[in-house]
CSV table of C-alpha atoms and ligand atoms in Angstrom, one decimal:
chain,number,residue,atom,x,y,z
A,6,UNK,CA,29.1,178.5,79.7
A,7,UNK,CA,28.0,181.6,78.2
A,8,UNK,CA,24.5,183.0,78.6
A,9,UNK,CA,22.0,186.5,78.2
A,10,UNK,CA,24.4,189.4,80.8
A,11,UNK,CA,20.2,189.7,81.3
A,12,UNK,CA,17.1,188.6,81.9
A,13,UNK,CA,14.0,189.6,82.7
A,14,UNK,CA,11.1,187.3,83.3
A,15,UNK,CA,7.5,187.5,84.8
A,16,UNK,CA,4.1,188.3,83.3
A,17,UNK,CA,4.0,192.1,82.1
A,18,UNK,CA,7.8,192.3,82.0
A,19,UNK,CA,7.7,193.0,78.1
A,20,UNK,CA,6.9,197.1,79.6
A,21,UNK,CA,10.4,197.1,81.0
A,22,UNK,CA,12.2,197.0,77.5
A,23,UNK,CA,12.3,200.6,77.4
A,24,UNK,CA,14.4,200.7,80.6
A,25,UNK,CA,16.1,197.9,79.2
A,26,UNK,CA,17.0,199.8,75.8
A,27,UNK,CA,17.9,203.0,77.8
A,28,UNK,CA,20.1,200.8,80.4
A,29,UNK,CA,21.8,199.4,77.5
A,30,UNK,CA,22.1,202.6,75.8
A,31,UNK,CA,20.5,201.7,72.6
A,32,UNK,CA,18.9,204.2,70.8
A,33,UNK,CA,18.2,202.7,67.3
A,34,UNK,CA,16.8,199.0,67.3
A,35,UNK,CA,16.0,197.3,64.4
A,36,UNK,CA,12.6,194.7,65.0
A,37,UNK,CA,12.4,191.2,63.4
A,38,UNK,CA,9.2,190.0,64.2
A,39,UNK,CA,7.6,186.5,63.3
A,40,UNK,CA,4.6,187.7,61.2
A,41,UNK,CA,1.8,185.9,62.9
A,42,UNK,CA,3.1,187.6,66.4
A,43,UNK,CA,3.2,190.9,64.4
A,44,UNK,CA,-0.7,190.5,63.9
A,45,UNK,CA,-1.0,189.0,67.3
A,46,UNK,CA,-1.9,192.2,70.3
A,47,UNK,CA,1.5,191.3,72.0
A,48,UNK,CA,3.4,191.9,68.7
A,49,UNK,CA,1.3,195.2,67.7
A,50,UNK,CA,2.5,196.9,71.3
A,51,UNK,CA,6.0,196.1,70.6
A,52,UNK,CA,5.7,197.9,66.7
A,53,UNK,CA,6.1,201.3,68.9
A,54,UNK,CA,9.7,200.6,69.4
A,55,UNK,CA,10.5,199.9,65.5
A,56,UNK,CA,11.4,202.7,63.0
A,57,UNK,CA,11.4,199.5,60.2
A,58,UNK,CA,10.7,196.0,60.9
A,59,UNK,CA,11.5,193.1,58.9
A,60,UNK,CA,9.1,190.1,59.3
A,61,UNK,CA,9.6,188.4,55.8
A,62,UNK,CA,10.4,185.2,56.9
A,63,UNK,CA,8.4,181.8,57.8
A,64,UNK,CA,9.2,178.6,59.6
A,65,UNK,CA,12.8,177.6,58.9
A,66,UNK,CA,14.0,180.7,57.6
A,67,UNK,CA,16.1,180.8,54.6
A,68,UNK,CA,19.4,182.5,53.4
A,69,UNK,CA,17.7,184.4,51.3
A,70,UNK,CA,15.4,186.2,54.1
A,71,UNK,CA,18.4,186.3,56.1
A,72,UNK,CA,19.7,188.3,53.5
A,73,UNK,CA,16.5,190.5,53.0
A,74,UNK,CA,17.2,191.4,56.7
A,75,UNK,CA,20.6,191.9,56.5
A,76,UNK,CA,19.8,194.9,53.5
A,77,UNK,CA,17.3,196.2,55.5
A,78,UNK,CA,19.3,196.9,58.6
A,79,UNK,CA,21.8,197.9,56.8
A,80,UNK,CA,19.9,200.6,55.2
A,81,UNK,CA,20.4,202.7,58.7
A,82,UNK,CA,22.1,203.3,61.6
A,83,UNK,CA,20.8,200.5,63.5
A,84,UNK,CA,22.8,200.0,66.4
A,85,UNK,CA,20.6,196.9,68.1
A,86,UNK,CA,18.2,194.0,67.0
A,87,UNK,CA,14.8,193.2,68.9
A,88,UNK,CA,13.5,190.2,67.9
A,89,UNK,CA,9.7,189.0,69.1
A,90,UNK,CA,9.4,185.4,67.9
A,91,UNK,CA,9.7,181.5,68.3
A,92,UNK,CA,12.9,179.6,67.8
A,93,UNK,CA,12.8,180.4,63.3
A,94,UNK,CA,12.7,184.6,64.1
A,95,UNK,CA,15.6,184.0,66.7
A,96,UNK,CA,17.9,182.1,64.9
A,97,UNK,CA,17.2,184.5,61.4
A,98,UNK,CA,18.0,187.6,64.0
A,99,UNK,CA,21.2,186.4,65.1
A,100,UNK,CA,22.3,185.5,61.9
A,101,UNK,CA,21.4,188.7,60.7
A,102,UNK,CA,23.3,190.2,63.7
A,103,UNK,CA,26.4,188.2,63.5
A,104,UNK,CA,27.1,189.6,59.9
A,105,UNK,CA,26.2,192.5,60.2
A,106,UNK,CA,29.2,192.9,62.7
A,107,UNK,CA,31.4,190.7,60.9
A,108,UNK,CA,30.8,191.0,57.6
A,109,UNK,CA,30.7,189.0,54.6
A,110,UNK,CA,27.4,186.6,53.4
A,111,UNK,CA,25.7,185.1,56.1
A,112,UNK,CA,26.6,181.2,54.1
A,113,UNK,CA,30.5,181.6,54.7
A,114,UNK,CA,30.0,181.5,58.6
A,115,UNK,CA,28.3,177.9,58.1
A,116,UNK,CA,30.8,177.1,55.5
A,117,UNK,CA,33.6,177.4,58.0
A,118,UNK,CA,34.2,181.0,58.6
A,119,UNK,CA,34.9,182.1,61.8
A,120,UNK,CA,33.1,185.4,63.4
A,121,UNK,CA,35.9,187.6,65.2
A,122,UNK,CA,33.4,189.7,67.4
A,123,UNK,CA,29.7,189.4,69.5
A,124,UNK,CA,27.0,190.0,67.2
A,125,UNK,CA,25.3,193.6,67.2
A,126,UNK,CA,22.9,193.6,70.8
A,127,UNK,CA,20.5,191.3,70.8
A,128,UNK,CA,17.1,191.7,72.9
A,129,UNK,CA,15.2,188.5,72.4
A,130,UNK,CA,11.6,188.1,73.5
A,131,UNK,CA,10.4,184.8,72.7
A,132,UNK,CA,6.8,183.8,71.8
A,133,UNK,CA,7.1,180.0,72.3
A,134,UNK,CA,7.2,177.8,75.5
A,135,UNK,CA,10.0,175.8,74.1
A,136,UNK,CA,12.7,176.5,71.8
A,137,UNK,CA,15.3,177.9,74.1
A,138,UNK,CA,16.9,179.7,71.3
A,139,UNK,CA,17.1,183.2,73.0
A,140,UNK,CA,19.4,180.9,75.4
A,141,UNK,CA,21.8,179.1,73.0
A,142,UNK,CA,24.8,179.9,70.9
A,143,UNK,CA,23.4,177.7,67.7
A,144,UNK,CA,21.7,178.9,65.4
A,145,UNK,CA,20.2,177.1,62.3
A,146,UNK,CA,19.0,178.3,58.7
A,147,UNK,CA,17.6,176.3,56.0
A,148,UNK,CA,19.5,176.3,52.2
A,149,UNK,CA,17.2,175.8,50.0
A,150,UNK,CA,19.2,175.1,47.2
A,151,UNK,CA,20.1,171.2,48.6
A,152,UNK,CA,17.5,171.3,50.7
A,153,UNK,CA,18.6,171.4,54.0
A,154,UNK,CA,19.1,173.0,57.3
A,155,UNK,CA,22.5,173.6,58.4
A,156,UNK,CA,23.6,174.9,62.1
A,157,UNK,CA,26.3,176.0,63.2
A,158,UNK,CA,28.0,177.6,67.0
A,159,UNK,CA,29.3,180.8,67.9
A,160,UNK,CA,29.5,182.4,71.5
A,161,UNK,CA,29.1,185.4,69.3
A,162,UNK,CA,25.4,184.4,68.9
A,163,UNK,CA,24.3,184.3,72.1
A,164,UNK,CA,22.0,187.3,72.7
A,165,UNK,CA,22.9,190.1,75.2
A,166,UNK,CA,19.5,190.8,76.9
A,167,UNK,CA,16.2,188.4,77.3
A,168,UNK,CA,12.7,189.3,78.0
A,169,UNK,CA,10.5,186.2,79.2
A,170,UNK,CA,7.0,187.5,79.2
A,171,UNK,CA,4.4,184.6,79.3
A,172,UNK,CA,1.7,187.3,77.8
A,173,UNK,CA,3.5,186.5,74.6
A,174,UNK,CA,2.3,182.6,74.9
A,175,UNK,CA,-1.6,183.7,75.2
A,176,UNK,CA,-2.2,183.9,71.5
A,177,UNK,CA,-0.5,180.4,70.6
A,178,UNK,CA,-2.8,177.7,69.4
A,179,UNK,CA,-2.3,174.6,71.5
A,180,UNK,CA,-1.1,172.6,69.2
A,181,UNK,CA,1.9,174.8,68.9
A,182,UNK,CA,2.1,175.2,73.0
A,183,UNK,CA,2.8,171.3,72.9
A,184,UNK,CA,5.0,171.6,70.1
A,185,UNK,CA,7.1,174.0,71.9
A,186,UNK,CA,6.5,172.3,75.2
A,187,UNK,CA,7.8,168.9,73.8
A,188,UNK,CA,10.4,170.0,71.9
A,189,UNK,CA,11.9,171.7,75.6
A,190,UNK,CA,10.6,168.7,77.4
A,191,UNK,CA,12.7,166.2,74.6
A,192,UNK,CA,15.7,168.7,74.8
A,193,UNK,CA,16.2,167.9,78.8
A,194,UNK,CA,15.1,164.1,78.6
A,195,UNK,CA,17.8,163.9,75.7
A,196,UNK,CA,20.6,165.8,77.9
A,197,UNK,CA,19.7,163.7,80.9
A,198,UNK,CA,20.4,160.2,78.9
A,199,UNK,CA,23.3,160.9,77.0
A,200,UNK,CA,26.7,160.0,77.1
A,201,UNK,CA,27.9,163.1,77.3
A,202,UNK,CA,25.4,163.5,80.8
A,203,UNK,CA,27.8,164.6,83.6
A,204,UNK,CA,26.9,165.2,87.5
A,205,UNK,CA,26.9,168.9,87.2
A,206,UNK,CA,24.4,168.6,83.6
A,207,UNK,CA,22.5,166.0,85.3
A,208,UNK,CA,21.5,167.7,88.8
A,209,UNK,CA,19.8,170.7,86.4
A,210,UNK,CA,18.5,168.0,84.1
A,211,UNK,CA,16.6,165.7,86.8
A,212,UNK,CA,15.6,169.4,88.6
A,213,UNK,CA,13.5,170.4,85.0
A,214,UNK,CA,12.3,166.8,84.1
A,215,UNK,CA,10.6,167.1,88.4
A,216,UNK,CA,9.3,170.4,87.3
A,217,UNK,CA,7.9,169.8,83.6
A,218,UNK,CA,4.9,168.0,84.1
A,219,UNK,CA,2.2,170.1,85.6
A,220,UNK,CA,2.9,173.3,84.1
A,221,UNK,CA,3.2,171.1,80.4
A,222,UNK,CA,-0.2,169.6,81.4
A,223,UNK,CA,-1.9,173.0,82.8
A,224,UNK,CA,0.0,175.1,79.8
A,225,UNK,CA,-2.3,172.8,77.2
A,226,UNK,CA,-5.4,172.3,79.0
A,227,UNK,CA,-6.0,175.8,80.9
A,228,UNK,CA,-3.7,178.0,78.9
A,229,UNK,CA,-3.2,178.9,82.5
A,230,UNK,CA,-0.6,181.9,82.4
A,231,UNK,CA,1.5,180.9,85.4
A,232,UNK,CA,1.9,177.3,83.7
A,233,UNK,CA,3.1,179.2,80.5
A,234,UNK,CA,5.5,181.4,82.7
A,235,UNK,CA,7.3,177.9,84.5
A,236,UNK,CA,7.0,176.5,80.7
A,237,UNK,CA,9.0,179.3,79.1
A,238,UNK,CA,11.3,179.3,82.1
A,239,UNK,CA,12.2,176.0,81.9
A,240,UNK,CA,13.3,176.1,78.8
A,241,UNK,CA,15.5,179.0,78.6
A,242,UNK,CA,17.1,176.8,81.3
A,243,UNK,CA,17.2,173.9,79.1
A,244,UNK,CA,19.2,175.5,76.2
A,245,UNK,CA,21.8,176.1,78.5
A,246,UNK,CA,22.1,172.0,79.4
A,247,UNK,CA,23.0,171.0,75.8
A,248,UNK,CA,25.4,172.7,74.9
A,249,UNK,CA,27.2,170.4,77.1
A,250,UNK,CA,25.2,167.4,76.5
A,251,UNK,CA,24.5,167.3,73.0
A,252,UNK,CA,21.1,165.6,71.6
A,253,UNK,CA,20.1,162.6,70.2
A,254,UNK,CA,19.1,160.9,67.1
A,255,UNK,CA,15.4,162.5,67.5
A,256,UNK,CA,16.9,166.2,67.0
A,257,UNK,CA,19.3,164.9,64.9
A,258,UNK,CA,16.5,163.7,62.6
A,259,UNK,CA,14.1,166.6,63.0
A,260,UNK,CA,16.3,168.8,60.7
A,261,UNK,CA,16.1,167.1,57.8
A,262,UNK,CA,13.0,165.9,58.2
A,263,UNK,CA,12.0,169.7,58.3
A,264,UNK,CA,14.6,170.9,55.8
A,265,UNK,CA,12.2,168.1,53.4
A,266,UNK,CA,8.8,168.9,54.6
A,267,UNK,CA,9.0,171.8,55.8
A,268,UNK,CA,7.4,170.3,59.4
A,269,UNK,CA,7.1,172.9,62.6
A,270,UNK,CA,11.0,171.6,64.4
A,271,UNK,CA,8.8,170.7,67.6
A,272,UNK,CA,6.3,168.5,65.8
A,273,UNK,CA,9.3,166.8,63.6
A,274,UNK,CA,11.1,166.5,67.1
A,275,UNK,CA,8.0,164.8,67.9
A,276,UNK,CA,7.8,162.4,65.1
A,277,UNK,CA,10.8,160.5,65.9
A,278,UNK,CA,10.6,161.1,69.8
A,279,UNK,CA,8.9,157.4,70.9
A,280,UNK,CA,11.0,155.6,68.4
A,281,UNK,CA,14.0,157.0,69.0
A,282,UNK,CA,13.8,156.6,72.7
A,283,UNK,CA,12.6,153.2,72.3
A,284,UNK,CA,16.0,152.5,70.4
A,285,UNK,CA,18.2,153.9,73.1
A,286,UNK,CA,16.9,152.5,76.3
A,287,UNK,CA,18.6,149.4,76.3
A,288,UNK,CA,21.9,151.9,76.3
A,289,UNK,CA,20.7,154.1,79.0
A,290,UNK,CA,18.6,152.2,81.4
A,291,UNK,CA,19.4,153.8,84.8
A,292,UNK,CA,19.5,157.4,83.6
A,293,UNK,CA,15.6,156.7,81.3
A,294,UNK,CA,14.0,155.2,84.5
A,295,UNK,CA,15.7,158.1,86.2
A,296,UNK,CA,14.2,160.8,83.5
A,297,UNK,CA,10.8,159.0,84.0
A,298,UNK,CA,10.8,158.9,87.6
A,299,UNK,CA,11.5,162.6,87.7
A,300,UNK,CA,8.7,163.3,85.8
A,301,UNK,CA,6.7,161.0,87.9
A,302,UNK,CA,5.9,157.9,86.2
A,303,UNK,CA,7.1,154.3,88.2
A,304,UNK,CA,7.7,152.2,85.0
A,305,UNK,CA,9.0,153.0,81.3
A,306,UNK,CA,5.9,151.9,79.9
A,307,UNK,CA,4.5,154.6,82.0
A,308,UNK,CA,6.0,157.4,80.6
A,309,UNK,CA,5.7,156.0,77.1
A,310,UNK,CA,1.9,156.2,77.5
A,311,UNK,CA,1.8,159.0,79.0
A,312,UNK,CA,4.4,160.5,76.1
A,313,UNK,CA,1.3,158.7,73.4
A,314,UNK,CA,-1.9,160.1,75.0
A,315,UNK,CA,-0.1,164.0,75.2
A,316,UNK,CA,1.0,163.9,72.1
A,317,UNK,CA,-2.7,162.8,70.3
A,318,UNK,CA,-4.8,164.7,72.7
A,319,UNK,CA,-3.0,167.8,72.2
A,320,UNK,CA,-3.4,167.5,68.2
A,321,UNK,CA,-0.1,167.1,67.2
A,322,UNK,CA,-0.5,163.4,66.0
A,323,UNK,CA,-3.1,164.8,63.6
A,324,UNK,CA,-1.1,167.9,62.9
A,325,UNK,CA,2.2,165.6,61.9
A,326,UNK,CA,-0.3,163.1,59.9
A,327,UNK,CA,-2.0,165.4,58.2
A,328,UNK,CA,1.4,167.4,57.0
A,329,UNK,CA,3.5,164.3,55.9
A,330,UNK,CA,0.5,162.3,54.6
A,331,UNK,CA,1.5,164.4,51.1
A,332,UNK,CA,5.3,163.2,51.5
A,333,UNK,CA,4.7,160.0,50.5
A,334,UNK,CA,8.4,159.4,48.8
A,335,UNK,CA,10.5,160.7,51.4
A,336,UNK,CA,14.6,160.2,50.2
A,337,UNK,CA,14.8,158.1,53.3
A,338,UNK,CA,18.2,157.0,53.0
A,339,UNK,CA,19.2,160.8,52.5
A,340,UNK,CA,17.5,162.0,55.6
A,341,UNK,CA,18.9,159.0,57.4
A,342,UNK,CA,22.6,159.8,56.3
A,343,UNK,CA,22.1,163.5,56.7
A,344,UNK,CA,21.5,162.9,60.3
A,345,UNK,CA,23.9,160.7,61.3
A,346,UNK,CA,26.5,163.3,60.2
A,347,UNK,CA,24.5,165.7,63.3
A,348,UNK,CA,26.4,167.0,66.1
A,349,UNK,CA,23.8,165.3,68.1
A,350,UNK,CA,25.2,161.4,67.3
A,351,UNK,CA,28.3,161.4,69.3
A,352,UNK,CA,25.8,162.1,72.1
A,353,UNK,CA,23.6,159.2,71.2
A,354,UNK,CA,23.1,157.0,74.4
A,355,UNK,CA,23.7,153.7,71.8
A,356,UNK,CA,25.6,153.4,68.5
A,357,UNK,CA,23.6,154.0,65.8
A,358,UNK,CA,24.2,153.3,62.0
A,359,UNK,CA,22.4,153.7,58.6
A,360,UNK,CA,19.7,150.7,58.9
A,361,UNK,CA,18.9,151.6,62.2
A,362,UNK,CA,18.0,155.3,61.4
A,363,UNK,CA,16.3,154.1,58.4
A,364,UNK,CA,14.2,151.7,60.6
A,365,UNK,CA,13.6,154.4,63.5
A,366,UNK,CA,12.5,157.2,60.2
A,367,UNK,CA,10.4,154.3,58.6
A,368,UNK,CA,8.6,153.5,61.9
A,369,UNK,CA,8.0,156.8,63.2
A,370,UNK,CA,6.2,157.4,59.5
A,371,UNK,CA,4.5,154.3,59.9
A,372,UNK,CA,3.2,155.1,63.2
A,373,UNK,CA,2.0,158.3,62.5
A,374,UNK,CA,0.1,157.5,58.9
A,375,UNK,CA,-1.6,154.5,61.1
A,376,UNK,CA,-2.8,157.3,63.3
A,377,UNK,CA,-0.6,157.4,65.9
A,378,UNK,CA,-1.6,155.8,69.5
A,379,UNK,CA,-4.2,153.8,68.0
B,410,LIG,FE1,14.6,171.3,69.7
């Protein structure tokens, strides 16, 4: 399993990257920043360290702003990439990285192309509790053209150096701390119940699922920075499960669902979370009452309330409602096939096929436009 050569975590640690840059003897980085963080105080100390930065990008970056990054770093003698940002800045920066060293357009490497060396030196510093991409060797860009998003894996992505500093988290609005919260929290109950689930996966996946809870709870309600620290810890540590685990049909439909609607990845994770689950628990009994007991709840039902009351209380039921209630003619049948061809279905705890998706998209849809957990 391939991971960071470094990481440094704690409150503050964001002051070390200049030891960090000197240790790694980078004199040149080039900053892509996610332009809220940019405006944000912990993005405006980190501007210090960029000769240019490049922060033309939104949620699910395109190939076209991958390319707009790719000019500009290639307009001087960068020799490194800092990237400050959630899971969208990360994944654009080691695109941006990974052909810059290898050459070409970006689109050949997810049309097949293989990358023959490690990306330029990546520092990530991620400003989300969950996405885990500064941990992972996917990465995943939207083509606009279709649309759709389209990921692929390299060990060449996999940045060289993480900072984890929970001072980043303070500015995020809550909704988007439970986004990113449930999006780690789905990524290790997924790896926990799938078939691909081993002894080794399994002893880190029931360790997280204990250890969640509180600091998802406390991360939400107090903003309470040692909560946000365990949060953003756990999941870097979750990125590194899945790799080995594979998904499920929830992340498998959250890309195109976004790649439609352009919905947050967290939140669309979100929309198909209770459905999906609900599907595969007949399939994976032991290890869902397992996942549940772990995060302390006796009975399925249990966490499934639980699951209902976080996910309307935090605001994201409203949040997801209020963003699809425009997408009224969703190409369900296209979503539906488009994620059944996901890397995540082999995975799937129970077979799945084209009605059932359809049924587990329409329901989800239906849920959330009845206002969901009423
Ligand atoms: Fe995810």
């Amino acid at each position: 399993m391939t991971t960071p050569k470094k990481v440094i975590s704690g409150i503050g640690s964001v002051s070390y990257l200049p030891e960090l840059l000197r240790e790694m003897n980078l004199r040149n980085p080039f900053v892509v920043i996610d332009p809220k963080v940019k405006e944000a105080d912990f993005g405006k100390r980190l501007m210090g360290f960029a000769k240019k930065s490049f922060d033309g990008f939104e949620t699910n970056p395109t190939f076209s702003q991958v390319s707009d990054g790719l000019h500009l770093f290639s307009e001087n003698d960068y020799d490194s990439i800092i990237v400050v940002g959630g899971g969208s800045a990360i994944d654009l920066a080691k695109v941006i990285g990974l052909t810059a060293a290898n050459g070409g357009k970006a689109e050949e490497y997810f049309q097949g192309k293989k990358a023959d060396v490690q990306s330029v030196p990546i520092i990530a510093i991620p400003t989300t509790c969950g996405t885990g991409a500064e941990s992972s060797p996917f990465a995943v860009i939207m083509d606009s053209s279709i649309p759709k998003k389209r990921g692929i894996e390299s060990v060449f992505f996999m940045p060289t150096a993480v900072i984890l500093d929970s001072e980043a988290l303070i500015s995020l609005d809550s909704v988007m701390i439970a986004a990113t919260g449930m999006d780690a929290f789905t990524h290790i109950l997924e790896s926990h119940i799938s078939k691909k689930a081993t002894v080794l996966t399994r002893i880190v996946s029931k360790g997280l699922l204990c250890s969640i809870r509180e600091p998802l709870e406390k991360a939400l309600n107090e903003k309470d920075a040692l909560a946000l620290e365990a949060l953003q810890s756990i999941a870097f540590t979750a990125r590194l499960l899945y790799p080995r685990t594979g998904l499920s049909i929830a992340h498998a439909l959250s890309h195109p669902l976004g790649a439609f609607t352009g919905l947050h990845h967290g939140l669309a994770v979100v929309t198909f979370l209770e459905t999906s689950m609900k599907y595969n628990v007949s399939a994976c009994r032991d290890s869902f009452r397992e996942a549940g007991r772990m995060v302390g709840f006796s009975s399925d039902d249990d966490l499934f309330s639980w699951l209902r009351l976080f996910i309307k209380e935090s605001g994201m039921a409203e949040k997801i409602s209020n963003h699809l209630v425009v997408y009224d003619n969703l190409p369900i049948e296209r979503i539906a096939s488009e994620a059944l061809q996901s890397s995540n279905i082999p995975s799937n705890p129970r077979k799945i096929g084209l009605s059932e998706t359809c049924e587990i998209i329409n329901e989800s849809l239906l849920n959330f436009r009845r206002g969901y957990g009423n």
